[in-house]
Amino acid sequence: MPRTALITGASSGLGAEFARQLAARGADLVLVARDRAALDAVAAGVREAHGRHAEVLVADLLDDGALTAVEKRLRDGGIDVLVNNAGFGLDLRFEQNAIDDEVRHLRLHVEVAMRLTRAALPAMLERGSGRVVNVASVAGFVPRGTYGAAKGWLISFSRWANVVYRPRGVTVTAVCPGFVHTNFHERLGLAPGHEGVTPGLWLDAETVVRQGLRACARGRAVSVPSWRYKALVAGSRLLPDGVVVRAASRGR
């Protein structure tokens, strides 16, 4: 993989796993998240395990000033891989969610990813190489609340951008996992085992990231880890929306 990767949401979960696997492939890192202590721990781990440089950039990407600072870091160049991973979930009951929370959710998943990609592209295109990884979800292929809608935007954007920019040396890949064992559900207030997810649908972060980086290296626009989710996505296209919505409402 290329030399330096900037990863958002790098303090835990898939973001921290992207950091570990990219460092193992020889990349230096710029780690972005809100929690300095957690970022420092991830940075120390990759330095010790892989001997790579790990820069910590503390930023709340929903704060305009902090977002501008991250955009500047990307515009200044030297970033070969951008991983747009930062995100959070909301209750599927849209009518019960605070609208301000929904707007923050939309901004982080769509606007922030779009702005950071736009900031990174000029330097990547100028040197004729670069990778953008957008962490989406299989929810983006089915009607599943505003989370699915936001991830659907990210998938469509990645597919379009990969066609347009791949001939110029820059690939854009949407990584679309299903349910992954991270702290995502705990942040929704759900203790392990209370997520309502069928055991056979769980994925592990290591596999998701490994397959996502493989798809990225091959210049693919979309990566759906595991044959189970590939089959579910294919099947959802053949069923009525009512059936798909009911099925997709299981689990959180």
PDB file of C-alpha atoms in Angstrom, residues 58-226:
ATOM      1  CA  VAL A  58      -7.484  15.283  17.611  1.00  0.00           C
ATOM      2  CA  ALA A  59     -10.592  16.606  15.879  1.00  0.00           C
ATOM      3  CA  ASP A  60     -14.358  16.575  16.234  1.00  0.00           C
ATOM      4  CA  LEU A  61     -15.290  16.467  12.557  1.00  0.00           C
ATOM      5  CA  LEU A  62     -18.659  18.074  13.290  1.00  0.00           C
ATOM      6  CA  ASP A  63     -16.843  21.179  14.523  1.00  0.00           C
ATOM      7  CA  ASP A  64     -16.222  23.535  11.613  1.00  0.00           C
ATOM      8  CA  GLY A  65     -12.791  24.616  12.804  1.00  0.00           C
ATOM      9  CA  ALA A  66     -11.607  21.071  13.444  1.00  0.00           C
ATOM     10  CA  LEU A  67     -12.916  19.880  10.074  1.00  0.00           C
ATOM     11  CA  THR A  68     -11.104  22.748   8.353  1.00  0.00           C
ATOM     12  CA  ALA A  69      -7.863  21.702  10.046  1.00  0.00           C
ATOM     13  CA  VAL A  70      -8.200  18.132   8.749  1.00  0.00           C
ATOM     14  CA  GLU A  71      -9.042  19.422   5.260  1.00  0.00           C
ATOM     15  CA  LYS A  72      -5.889  21.533   5.365  1.00  0.00           C
ATOM     16  CA  ARG A  73      -3.815  18.514   6.391  1.00  0.00           C
ATOM     17  CA  LEU A  74      -5.134  16.708   3.302  1.00  0.00           C
ATOM     18  CA  ARG A  75      -4.658  19.674   0.957  1.00  0.00           C
ATOM     19  CA  ASP A  76      -1.074  20.085   2.114  1.00  0.00           C
ATOM     20  CA  GLY A  77      -0.350  16.760   0.407  1.00  0.00           C
ATOM     21  CA  GLY A  78       1.637  13.731   1.430  1.00  0.00           C
ATOM     22  CA  ILE A  79      -1.484  11.627   2.031  1.00  0.00           C
ATOM     23  CA  ASP A  80      -1.623   8.573  -0.210  1.00  0.00           C
ATOM     24  CA  VAL A  81      -4.649   6.852   1.371  1.00  0.00           C
ATOM     25  CA  LEU A  82      -7.731   8.510   2.881  1.00  0.00           C
ATOM     26  CA  VAL A  83     -10.017   6.302   4.972  1.00  0.00           C
ATOM     27  CA  ASN A  84     -13.361   7.974   5.699  1.00  0.00           C
ATOM     28  CA  ASN A  85     -14.450   5.840   8.620  1.00  0.00           C
ATOM     29  CA  ALA A  86     -15.884   8.211  11.249  1.00  0.00           C
ATOM     30  CA  GLY A  87     -19.549   7.615  11.988  1.00  0.00           C
ATOM     31  CA  PHE A  88     -22.232   6.710  14.493  1.00  0.00           C
ATOM     32  CA  GLY A  89     -25.671   5.132  14.524  1.00  0.00           C
ATOM     33  CA  LEU A  90     -29.122   6.271  15.609  1.00  0.00           C
ATOM     34  CA  ASP A  91     -32.333   4.542  16.605  1.00  0.00           C
ATOM     35  CA  LEU A  92     -34.220   3.254  13.555  1.00  0.00           C
ATOM     36  CA  ARG A  93     -37.360   5.023  14.835  1.00  0.00           C
ATOM     37  CA  PHE A  94     -36.780   8.222  12.880  1.00  0.00           C
ATOM     38  CA  GLU A  95     -39.875   9.915  14.308  1.00  0.00           C
ATOM     39  CA  GLN A  96     -38.448   9.611  17.833  1.00  0.00           C
ATOM     40  CA  ASN A  97     -34.970  10.919  17.094  1.00  0.00           C
ATOM     41  CA  ALA A  98     -34.083  14.542  17.734  1.00  0.00           C
ATOM     42  CA  ILE A  99     -33.796  16.286  14.390  1.00  0.00           C
ATOM     43  CA  ASP A 100     -30.500  17.892  15.425  1.00  0.00           C
ATOM     44  CA  ASP A 101     -29.076  14.404  16.006  1.00  0.00           C
ATOM     45  CA  GLU A 102     -30.282  13.354  12.554  1.00  0.00           C
ATOM     46  CA  VAL A 103     -28.627  16.389  10.973  1.00  0.00           C
ATOM     47  CA  ARG A 104     -25.327  15.652  12.750  1.00  0.00           C
ATOM     48  CA  HIS A 105     -25.609  12.027  11.608  1.00  0.00           C
ATOM     49  CA  LEU A 106     -26.158  13.116   7.983  1.00  0.00           C
ATOM     50  CA  ARG A 107     -23.325  15.635   8.105  1.00  0.00           C
ATOM     51  CA  LEU A 108     -20.783  13.159   9.454  1.00  0.00           C
ATOM     52  CA  HIS A 109     -21.606  10.335   7.064  1.00  0.00           C
ATOM     53  CA  VAL A 110     -22.127  12.430   3.943  1.00  0.00           C
ATOM     54  CA  GLU A 111     -20.863  16.006   4.148  1.00  0.00           C
ATOM     55  CA  VAL A 112     -17.676  15.253   6.088  1.00  0.00           C
ATOM     56  CA  ALA A 113     -16.727  12.322   3.848  1.00  0.00           C
ATOM     57  CA  MET A 114     -17.424  14.449   0.758  1.00  0.00           C
ATOM     58  CA  ARG A 115     -15.397  17.418   2.030  1.00  0.00           C
ATOM     59  CA  LEU A 116     -12.409  15.312   3.045  1.00  0.00           C
ATOM     60  CA  THR A 117     -12.417  13.461  -0.279  1.00  0.00           C
ATOM     61  CA  ARG A 118     -12.563  16.791  -2.108  1.00  0.00           C
ATOM     62  CA  ALA A 119      -9.643  18.090  -0.034  1.00  0.00           C
ATOM     63  CA  ALA A 120      -7.509  15.006  -0.750  1.00  0.00           C
ATOM     64  CA  LEU A 121      -8.171  14.660  -4.475  1.00  0.00           C
ATOM     65  CA  PRO A 122      -6.141  17.516  -6.020  1.00  0.00           C
ATOM     66  CA  ALA A 123      -2.790  16.371  -4.594  1.00  0.00           C
ATOM     67  CA  MET A 124      -3.557  12.731  -5.442  1.00  0.00           C
ATOM     68  CA  LEU A 125      -4.525  13.598  -9.011  1.00  0.00           C
ATOM     69  CA  GLU A 126      -1.492  15.824  -9.465  1.00  0.00           C
ATOM     70  CA  ARG A 127       0.899  12.974  -8.680  1.00  0.00           C
ATOM     71  CA  GLY A 128      -1.284  10.393 -10.452  1.00  0.00           C
ATOM     72  CA  SER A 129      -1.833   8.044  -7.507  1.00  0.00           C
ATOM     73  CA  GLY A 130      -4.020   7.706  -4.424  1.00  0.00           C
ATOM     74  CA  ARG A 131      -6.651   5.643  -2.660  1.00  0.00           C
ATOM     75  CA  VAL A 132      -9.883   6.740  -0.999  1.00  0.00           C
ATOM     76  CA  VAL A 133     -11.711   4.216   1.174  1.00  0.00           C
ATOM     77  CA  ASN A 134     -15.241   5.119   2.255  1.00  0.00           C
ATOM     78  CA  VAL A 135     -16.560   2.895   5.039  1.00  0.00           C
ATOM     79  CA  ALA A 136     -20.202   2.379   4.093  1.00  0.00           C
ATOM     80  CA  SER A 137     -22.490  -0.549   4.967  1.00  0.00           C
ATOM     81  CA  VAL A 138     -24.709  -3.193   3.415  1.00  0.00           C
ATOM     82  CA  ALA A 139     -27.473  -1.012   4.879  1.00  0.00           C
ATOM     83  CA  GLY A 140     -26.751   1.287   1.956  1.00  0.00           C
ATOM     84  CA  PHE A 141     -28.215  -1.286  -0.433  1.00  0.00           C
ATOM     85  CA  VAL A 142     -31.541  -1.674   1.402  1.00  0.00           C
ATOM     86  CA  PRO A 143     -34.169   0.664   2.889  1.00  0.00           C
ATOM     87  CA  ARG A 144     -32.942   0.934   6.502  1.00  0.00           C
ATOM     88  CA  GLY A 145     -33.632   4.326   8.053  1.00  0.00           C
ATOM     89  CA  THR A 146     -31.463   7.373   7.630  1.00  0.00           C
ATOM     90  CA  TYR A 147     -28.315   5.315   8.289  1.00  0.00           C
ATOM     91  CA  GLY A 148     -29.001   3.219   5.191  1.00  0.00           C
ATOM     92  CA  ALA A 149     -29.851   6.362   3.220  1.00  0.00           C
ATOM     93  CA  ALA A 150     -26.581   8.051   4.190  1.00  0.00           C
ATOM     94  CA  LYS A 151     -24.526   4.957   3.395  1.00  0.00           C
ATOM     95  CA  GLY A 152     -26.395   4.605   0.097  1.00  0.00           C
ATOM     96  CA  TRP A 153     -25.142   8.058  -0.864  1.00  0.00           C
ATOM     97  CA  LEU A 154     -21.598   7.035   0.023  1.00  0.00           C
ATOM     98  CA  ILE A 155     -21.804   3.884  -2.099  1.00  0.00           C
ATOM     99  CA  SER A 156     -23.201   5.740  -5.117  1.00  0.00           C
ATOM    100  CA  PHE A 157     -20.593   8.481  -4.785  1.00  0.00           C
ATOM    101  CA  SER A 158     -17.774   5.928  -4.541  1.00  0.00           C
ATOM    102  CA  ARG A 159     -18.956   4.013  -7.619  1.00  0.00           C
ATOM    103  CA  TRP A 160     -19.134   7.222  -9.652  1.00  0.00           C
ATOM    104  CA  ALA A 161     -15.818   8.600  -8.382  1.00  0.00           C
ATOM    105  CA  ASN A 162     -13.990   5.338  -9.061  1.00  0.00           C
ATOM    106  CA  VAL A 163     -15.078   5.398 -12.698  1.00  0.00           C
ATOM    107  CA  VAL A 164     -14.056   9.035 -13.112  1.00  0.00           C
ATOM    108  CA  TYR A 165     -10.751   9.078 -11.215  1.00  0.00           C
ATOM    109  CA  ARG A 166      -9.374   5.564 -11.585  1.00  0.00           C
ATOM    110  CA  PRO A 167      -8.036   6.296 -15.114  1.00  0.00           C
ATOM    111  CA  ARG A 168      -6.087   9.162 -13.514  1.00  0.00           C
ATOM    112  CA  GLY A 169      -4.538   6.915 -10.869  1.00  0.00           C
ATOM    113  CA  VAL A 170      -6.905   7.501  -7.941  1.00  0.00           C
ATOM    114  CA  THR A 171      -9.272   4.740  -6.858  1.00  0.00           C
ATOM    115  CA  VAL A 172     -12.336   5.151  -4.626  1.00  0.00           C
ATOM    116  CA  THR A 173     -13.726   2.117  -2.791  1.00  0.00           C
ATOM    117  CA  ALA A 174     -16.827   1.770  -0.614  1.00  0.00           C
ATOM    118  CA  VAL A 175     -16.309  -0.925   2.022  1.00  0.00           C
ATOM    119  CA  CYS A 176     -19.739  -2.289   2.937  1.00  0.00           C
ATOM    120  CA  PRO A 177     -19.782  -4.618   5.947  1.00  0.00           C
ATOM    121  CA  GLY A 178     -22.798  -5.897   7.798  1.00  0.00           C
ATOM    122  CA  PHE A 179     -22.808  -6.303  11.582  1.00  0.00           C
ATOM    123  CA  VAL A 180     -19.251  -6.129  12.917  1.00  0.00           C
ATOM    124  CA  HIS A 181     -17.954  -6.878  16.397  1.00  0.00           C
ATOM    125  CA  THR A 182     -16.764  -3.383  17.422  1.00  0.00           C
ATOM    126  CA  ASN A 183     -17.937  -0.837  19.998  1.00  0.00           C
ATOM    127  CA  PHE A 184     -20.474   0.615  17.516  1.00  0.00           C
ATOM    128  CA  HIS A 185     -23.474  -0.993  19.222  1.00  0.00           C
ATOM    129  CA  GLU A 186     -22.241  -0.201  22.713  1.00  0.00           C
ATOM    130  CA  ARG A 187     -22.245   3.473  21.744  1.00  0.00           C
ATOM    131  CA  LEU A 188     -25.943   2.994  20.912  1.00  0.00           C
ATOM    132  CA  GLY A 189     -26.460   1.791  24.468  1.00  0.00           C
ATOM    133  CA  LEU A 190     -26.667  -1.921  23.601  1.00  0.00           C
ATOM    134  CA  ALA A 191     -24.673  -4.354  25.698  1.00  0.00           C
ATOM    135  CA  PRO A 192     -22.977  -7.288  23.918  1.00  0.00           C
ATOM    136  CA  GLY A 193     -25.556  -9.977  23.193  1.00  0.00           C
ATOM    137  CA  HIS A 194     -28.466  -7.510  23.197  1.00  0.00           C
ATOM    138  CA  GLU A 195     -28.137  -6.216  19.637  1.00  0.00           C
ATOM    139  CA  GLY A 196     -30.821  -8.516  18.225  1.00  0.00           C
ATOM    140  CA  VAL A 197     -28.442  -9.864  15.596  1.00  0.00           C
ATOM    141  CA  THR A 198     -28.450 -13.479  14.393  1.00  0.00           C
ATOM    142  CA  PRO A 199     -25.080 -14.978  15.450  1.00  0.00           C
ATOM    143  CA  GLY A 200     -24.278 -16.109  11.907  1.00  0.00           C
ATOM    144  CA  LEU A 201     -24.404 -12.530  10.625  1.00  0.00           C
ATOM    145  CA  TRP A 202     -21.573 -11.183  12.763  1.00  0.00           C
ATOM    146  CA  LEU A 203     -18.279 -10.296  11.089  1.00  0.00           C
ATOM    147  CA  ASP A 204     -14.934  -9.499  12.690  1.00  0.00           C
ATOM    148  CA  ALA A 205     -13.115  -6.236  12.055  1.00  0.00           C
ATOM    149  CA  GLU A 206      -9.903  -7.930  10.909  1.00  0.00           C
ATOM    150  CA  THR A 207     -11.679  -9.731   8.050  1.00  0.00           C
ATOM    151  CA  VAL A 208     -13.680  -6.670   6.984  1.00  0.00           C
ATOM    152  CA  VAL A 209     -10.584  -4.492   6.772  1.00  0.00           C
ATOM    153  CA  ARG A 210      -8.421  -7.150   5.104  1.00  0.00           C
ATOM    154  CA  GLN A 211     -11.008  -7.734   2.367  1.00  0.00           C
ATOM    155  CA  GLY A 212     -11.648  -4.011   2.023  1.00  0.00           C
ATOM    156  CA  LEU A 213      -7.966  -3.225   1.531  1.00  0.00           C
ATOM    157  CA  ARG A 214      -7.683  -6.067  -0.978  1.00  0.00           C
ATOM    158  CA  ALA A 215     -10.564  -4.568  -2.992  1.00  0.00           C
ATOM    159  CA  CYS A 216      -8.958  -1.148  -2.701  1.00  0.00           C
ATOM    160  CA  ALA A 217      -5.617  -2.442  -3.989  1.00  0.00           C
ATOM    161  CA  ARG A 218      -7.427  -4.003  -6.953  1.00  0.00           C
ATOM    162  CA  GLY A 219      -9.191  -0.744  -7.752  1.00  0.00           C
ATOM    163  CA  ARG A 220     -12.694  -2.015  -7.062  1.00  0.00           C
ATOM    164  CA  ALA A 221     -15.495   0.438  -6.346  1.00  0.00           C
ATOM    165  CA  VAL A 222     -17.359  -1.713  -3.809  1.00  0.00           C
ATOM    166  CA  SER A 223     -16.332  -4.355  -1.280  1.00  0.00           C
ATOM    167  CA  VAL A 224     -19.000  -6.457   0.466  1.00  0.00           C
ATOM    168  CA  PRO A 225     -17.180  -8.776   2.901  1.00  0.00           C
ATOM    169  CA  SER A 226     -18.419 -12.374   3.182  1.00  0.00           C
TER     170      SER A 226
END
